[in-house]
Amino acid sequence: MPKEITKELLRQVEITASVYESPGKYSEHDMADRYNCSVQSIRRDFVKIRSEGVSIHSSKGKLYIENKIKLNKLNQLISLYLALNENDLIRNLGPITRKYGNKTLSIFVKIIKAINEKRKLSIEYGITSYGDPIKRVVTPIGFNKVAHTFNLIALENDVQDNVKFFLFERIISVKFNKEKSSLKVFPNLYDIYRFSWSNYTGIKESSNVELLFDKKHKKYLKDKIFVQEQEVIDVPEGILLKLKVKISFEFISWVMGWGGDVKVIKPSKLKKDILEKSNSILRLYS
């Protein structure tokens, strides 16, 4: 991307951040002085910012954003800023490039274009019992960056409720189709992840969880954001952590990792799952 375009996009995100944090503090001239550019350039930035759904405007010489920025838009702005600053690199890109060679960048670009244009992909992913690749037709709806790699988020067979996650490096082949999705409404990625502990696991229902921790973990728990809906409460017996979360194997393992410093208060199914997992470990080593 040309440096000038990157510079403008970064400036637009930074202006949005400053005005949203401090409405009525800055003027157009303040922004022009800050970025060493003309007022006309700043006004062009405002046009671009408004085109992205952020209602920035000037009143009595000062800048304001009228409405609260929606969470989805906030997520997009933060993700854009991280990407443009080049400090959020793909740590596992080496194995991916060894697999796709000079096609690596092209594959990423074409998948993003397929997402934007709502076009289907034909992929080979997974192996049958006979050792043959499994052919699938999917409608890509997004990328999810996890730890060292990416998940391709897609709807298998163009079915709205059939959300699947495909590890990028395990995709055997990709073919880009001209056929567009027949769907008019697509799942919202925010809703898909809303109550997930970490990676999406296909679990649809969330649970109200209560965990009682030893008091020595008070500071850690109070400072930590685990999920969107959580509450940390001091009780006589210790520290009560209340969460709304989808109970996955990953979440169960996290709870078990605290050993005797945590007790599951509810739900009973979580207690049962932990007991079963613990007993299977004990049987293995007894």
Coordinates of C-alpha atoms in Angstrom, one line a residue:
M1 CA 0.0 0.0 0.0
P2 CA 1.4 3.5 -0.9
K3 CA 2.7 5.3 2.2
E4 CA 0.5 8.3 1.5
I5 CA -2.7 6.2 1.6
T6 CA -1.5 4.4 4.8
K7 CA -0.7 7.8 6.3
E8 CA -4.2 9.2 5.5
L9 CA -6.0 6.1 6.9
L10 CA -4.0 6.2 10.1
R11 CA -4.8 9.9 10.4
Q12 CA -8.5 9.3 10.0
V13 CA -8.5 6.7 12.7
E14 CA -6.5 8.9 15.0
I15 CA -8.8 11.9 14.4
T16 CA -11.8 9.7 15.1
A17 CA -10.2 8.5 18.4
S18 CA -9.3 12.0 19.6
V19 CA -12.7 13.6 18.8
Y20 CA -14.6 10.6 20.3
E21 CA -12.6 10.7 23.5
S22 CA -12.8 14.6 23.8
P23 CA -15.8 16.1 22.0
G24 CA -15.6 19.9 21.7
K25 CA -11.9 20.0 22.5
Y26 CA -10.4 20.2 19.0
S27 CA -10.9 22.4 15.9
E28 CA -10.2 21.7 12.2
H29 CA -7.1 23.9 12.6
D30 CA -5.9 22.0 15.6
M31 CA -6.0 18.8 13.5
A32 CA -4.3 20.5 10.6
D33 CA -1.5 21.7 12.9
R34 CA -1.1 18.3 14.5
Y35 CA -0.7 16.5 11.2
N36 CA 1.1 19.3 9.4
C37 CA -1.4 19.4 6.6
S38 CA -4.0 21.7 5.1
V39 CA -7.5 22.3 6.6
Q40 CA -8.8 21.0 3.2
S41 CA -7.0 17.7 3.8
I42 CA -8.6 17.4 7.2
R43 CA -12.1 18.2 5.7
R44 CA -11.5 15.4 3.2
D45 CA -10.7 13.1 6.1
F46 CA -14.0 14.1 7.7
V47 CA -15.9 13.1 4.5
K48 CA -14.2 9.7 4.5
I49 CA -14.9 9.2 8.2
R50 CA -18.6 10.0 7.7
S51 CA -18.7 7.6 4.8
E52 CA -17.6 4.9 7.3
G53 CA -20.7 5.6 9.4
V54 CA -19.1 7.8 12.0
S55 CA -21.0 11.1 12.4
I56 CA -18.1 13.6 12.9
H57 CA -19.1 17.3 12.5
S58 CA -18.0 20.8 13.5
S59 CA -20.1 23.0 15.7
K60 CA -19.1 26.5 16.8
G61 CA -15.6 25.8 15.5
K62 CA -15.2 22.6 17.6
L63 CA -15.3 18.9 16.5
Y64 CA -17.9 16.4 17.8
I65 CA -19.1 12.9 17.0
E66 CA -22.8 12.9 17.4
N67 CA -23.7 9.2 18.0
K68 CA -22.0 6.4 19.9
I69 CA -19.8 4.4 17.7
K70 CA -21.2 0.9 17.4
L71 CA -19.1 -2.0 18.7
N72 CA -18.7 -3.6 15.2
K73 CA -17.4 -0.3 13.8
L74 CA -15.1 0.2 16.8
N75 CA -13.7 -3.3 16.2
Q76 CA -13.1 -2.5 12.5
L77 CA -11.3 0.8 13.3
I78 CA -9.0 -0.9 15.9
S79 CA -8.3 -3.8 13.6
L80 CA -7.5 -1.4 10.7
Y81 CA -5.2 0.7 12.9
L82 CA -3.3 -2.4 14.1
A83 CA -2.9 -3.7 10.6
L84 CA -1.7 -0.4 9.2
N85 CA 0.9 -0.1 11.9
E86 CA 2.4 -3.4 10.9
N87 CA 2.8 -4.6 14.5
D88 CA 0.4 -7.5 14.3
L89 CA 2.3 -9.8 12.1
I90 CA 1.4 -13.4 11.1
R91 CA 3.8 -15.5 13.2
N92 CA 3.1 -18.7 11.3
L93 CA 3.4 -17.3 7.8
G94 CA 6.5 -19.4 7.0
P95 CA 4.7 -22.8 6.8
I96 CA 1.9 -21.2 4.9
T97 CA 4.2 -19.8 2.2
R98 CA 6.0 -23.1 2.0
K99 CA 2.7 -24.6 1.2
Y100 CA 1.3 -22.0 -1.3
G101 CA 4.6 -20.5 -2.5
N102 CA 4.2 -17.5 -4.8
K103 CA 0.4 -17.9 -4.6
T104 CA 0.3 -17.0 -0.9
L105 CA -0.5 -13.3 -1.2
S106 CA -2.9 -14.0 -4.2
I107 CA -4.8 -16.5 -2.1
F108 CA -5.3 -14.1 0.8
V109 CA -6.4 -11.3 -1.6
K110 CA -8.8 -13.6 -3.5
I111 CA -10.4 -14.9 -0.3
I112 CA -10.9 -11.4 1.0
K113 CA -12.4 -10.4 -2.4
A114 CA -14.7 -13.5 -2.2
I115 CA -15.8 -12.4 1.3
N116 CA -16.5 -8.8 0.1
E117 CA -18.3 -10.0 -3.1
K118 CA -20.2 -12.8 -1.3
R119 CA -18.7 -15.4 -3.7
K120 CA -18.3 -19.1 -3.1
L121 CA -15.1 -21.1 -2.8
S122 CA -14.4 -24.7 -3.6
I123 CA -11.9 -26.1 -1.1
E124 CA -10.3 -29.4 -0.2
Y125 CA -10.1 -29.8 3.6
G126 CA -9.8 -33.0 5.6
I127 CA -9.1 -36.5 4.5
T128 CA -11.6 -39.4 4.1
S129 CA -10.9 -42.9 5.6
Y130 CA -9.5 -43.8 2.1
G131 CA -7.0 -41.0 2.2
D132 CA -8.8 -38.8 -0.3
P133 CA -9.2 -35.0 0.2
I134 CA -12.8 -34.0 1.2
K135 CA -14.2 -31.5 -1.3
R136 CA -16.4 -28.7 0.1
V137 CA -18.2 -25.7 -1.2
V138 CA -18.2 -22.8 1.2
T139 CA -19.2 -19.2 1.4
P140 CA -16.4 -17.3 3.2
I141 CA -17.6 -14.6 5.7
G142 CA -14.3 -13.7 7.5
F143 CA -10.9 -14.5 8.9
N144 CA -10.1 -15.1 12.5
K145 CA -6.5 -14.6 13.6
V146 CA -5.6 -17.1 16.4
A147 CA -2.3 -17.5 18.1
H148 CA 0.0 -18.5 15.2
T149 CA -2.4 -18.8 12.3
F150 CA -5.7 -18.0 10.7
N151 CA -9.1 -19.6 10.7
L152 CA -11.2 -19.2 7.5
I153 CA -14.8 -18.6 8.7
A154 CA -17.3 -19.9 6.2
L155 CA -20.8 -21.2 5.7
E156 CA -20.6 -24.8 4.3
N157 CA -23.0 -25.4 1.4
D158 CA -24.2 -21.8 1.6
V159 CA -26.3 -22.6 4.6
Q160 CA -26.7 -19.7 7.0
D161 CA -26.6 -21.8 10.3
N162 CA -23.7 -24.1 9.1
V163 CA -20.8 -22.0 10.3
K164 CA -17.5 -23.7 10.0
F165 CA -13.9 -22.8 10.9
F166 CA -11.1 -24.0 8.7
L167 CA -7.4 -23.8 9.8
F168 CA -5.7 -22.0 7.0
E169 CA -2.6 -24.2 6.7
R170 CA -4.8 -27.3 6.6
I171 CA -6.7 -26.2 3.5
I172 CA -5.3 -28.5 0.8
S173 CA -6.5 -26.5 -2.2
V174 CA -8.6 -23.4 -3.0
K175 CA -10.7 -22.8 -6.1
F176 CA -12.4 -19.4 -6.6
N177 CA -15.9 -19.7 -8.0
K178 CA -17.8 -17.1 -10.0
E179 CA -21.0 -18.2 -8.4
K180 CA -22.4 -15.8 -5.7
S181 CA -24.0 -16.8 -2.5
S182 CA -27.8 -17.1 -2.6
L183 CA -28.1 -15.7 0.9
K184 CA -29.4 -12.2 1.6
V185 CA -28.5 -12.1 5.3
F186 CA -25.2 -13.4 6.7
P187 CA -24.2 -14.2 10.3
N188 CA -22.6 -11.4 12.3
L189 CA -19.1 -12.4 13.4
Y190 CA -19.6 -10.4 16.6
D191 CA -22.6 -12.6 17.5
I192 CA -20.7 -15.7 16.6
Y193 CA -17.9 -14.9 19.1
R194 CA -19.9 -13.0 21.7
F195 CA -19.8 -15.6 24.4
S196 CA -16.9 -17.8 23.2
W197 CA -14.1 -18.4 25.6
S198 CA -11.4 -18.0 22.9
N199 CA -11.7 -19.7 19.6
Y200 CA -15.2 -20.5 18.2
T201 CA -16.0 -24.2 18.7
G202 CA -19.5 -24.5 17.3
I203 CA -21.2 -24.4 20.7
K204 CA -24.4 -22.3 20.3
E205 CA -25.7 -22.0 23.8
S206 CA -24.0 -19.9 26.5
S207 CA -24.2 -20.7 30.2
N208 CA -24.1 -18.7 33.4
V209 CA -21.0 -19.8 35.3
E210 CA -20.0 -19.0 38.9
L211 CA -16.5 -19.9 40.1
L212 CA -15.2 -19.4 43.7
F213 CA -11.5 -18.5 43.8
D214 CA -9.1 -18.3 46.7
K215 CA -8.8 -14.7 47.9
K216 CA -5.1 -14.6 47.0
H217 CA -6.1 -14.2 43.3
K218 CA -8.2 -11.1 43.9
K219 CA -6.0 -8.6 42.1
Y220 CA -5.5 -10.8 39.1
L221 CA -9.2 -11.5 38.7
K222 CA -10.2 -7.8 39.2
D223 CA -7.7 -6.6 36.6
K224 CA -8.5 -9.3 34.0
I225 CA -11.1 -9.2 31.3
F226 CA -12.1 -12.7 30.4
V227 CA -15.4 -12.3 28.5
Q228 CA -17.8 -9.5 27.7
E229 CA -20.2 -10.3 30.5
Q230 CA -18.4 -10.9 33.7
E231 CA -18.5 -9.8 37.4
V232 CA -16.0 -10.2 40.1
I233 CA -17.4 -10.1 43.7
D234 CA -15.8 -10.2 47.1
V235 CA -17.6 -12.8 49.3
P236 CA -16.7 -14.2 52.7
E237 CA -15.5 -17.5 51.2
G238 CA -13.3 -15.9 48.6
I239 CA -13.6 -14.2 45.2
L240 CA -16.7 -15.1 43.1
L241 CA -16.3 -14.8 39.3
K242 CA -19.6 -14.7 37.4
L243 CA -19.4 -15.3 33.7
K244 CA -21.7 -15.8 30.7
V245 CA -19.7 -18.1 28.4
K246 CA -20.0 -21.0 26.0
I247 CA -18.5 -24.0 27.9
S248 CA -15.9 -25.5 25.6
F249 CA -13.1 -28.1 26.3
E250 CA -10.8 -25.1 26.3
F251 CA -12.8 -23.4 29.1
I252 CA -12.9 -26.6 31.1
S253 CA -9.2 -27.0 30.8
W254 CA -8.7 -23.4 32.0
V255 CA -10.8 -24.0 35.1
M256 CA -8.9 -27.3 35.9
G257 CA -5.6 -25.4 35.5
W258 CA -6.4 -23.5 38.7
G259 CA -6.4 -26.8 40.7
G260 CA -7.5 -26.5 44.3
D261 CA -7.7 -22.6 44.1
V262 CA -11.1 -22.7 42.4
K263 CA -14.5 -24.3 43.1
V264 CA -17.3 -24.5 40.6
I265 CA -20.5 -23.2 42.1
K266 CA -22.6 -23.6 38.9
P267 CA -23.7 -25.0 36.5
S268 CA -23.8 -28.6 37.6
K269 CA -22.9 -29.8 34.1
L270 CA -19.5 -28.0 34.4
K271 CA -18.9 -29.8 37.7
K272 CA -19.7 -33.1 36.0
D273 CA -17.5 -32.4 33.0
I274 CA -14.5 -31.5 35.2
L275 CA -15.0 -34.6 37.4
E276 CA -15.1 -36.9 34.3
K277 CA -12.0 -35.3 32.8
S278 CA -10.2 -35.5 36.2
N279 CA -11.1 -39.1 36.7
S280 CA -10.0 -40.1 33.2
I281 CA -6.6 -38.5 33.9
L282 CA -6.3 -40.3 37.3
R283 CA -7.1 -43.6 35.6
L284 CA -4.4 -43.0 33.0
Y285 CA -1.7 -42.5 35.6
S286 CA -2.9 -44.9 38.4

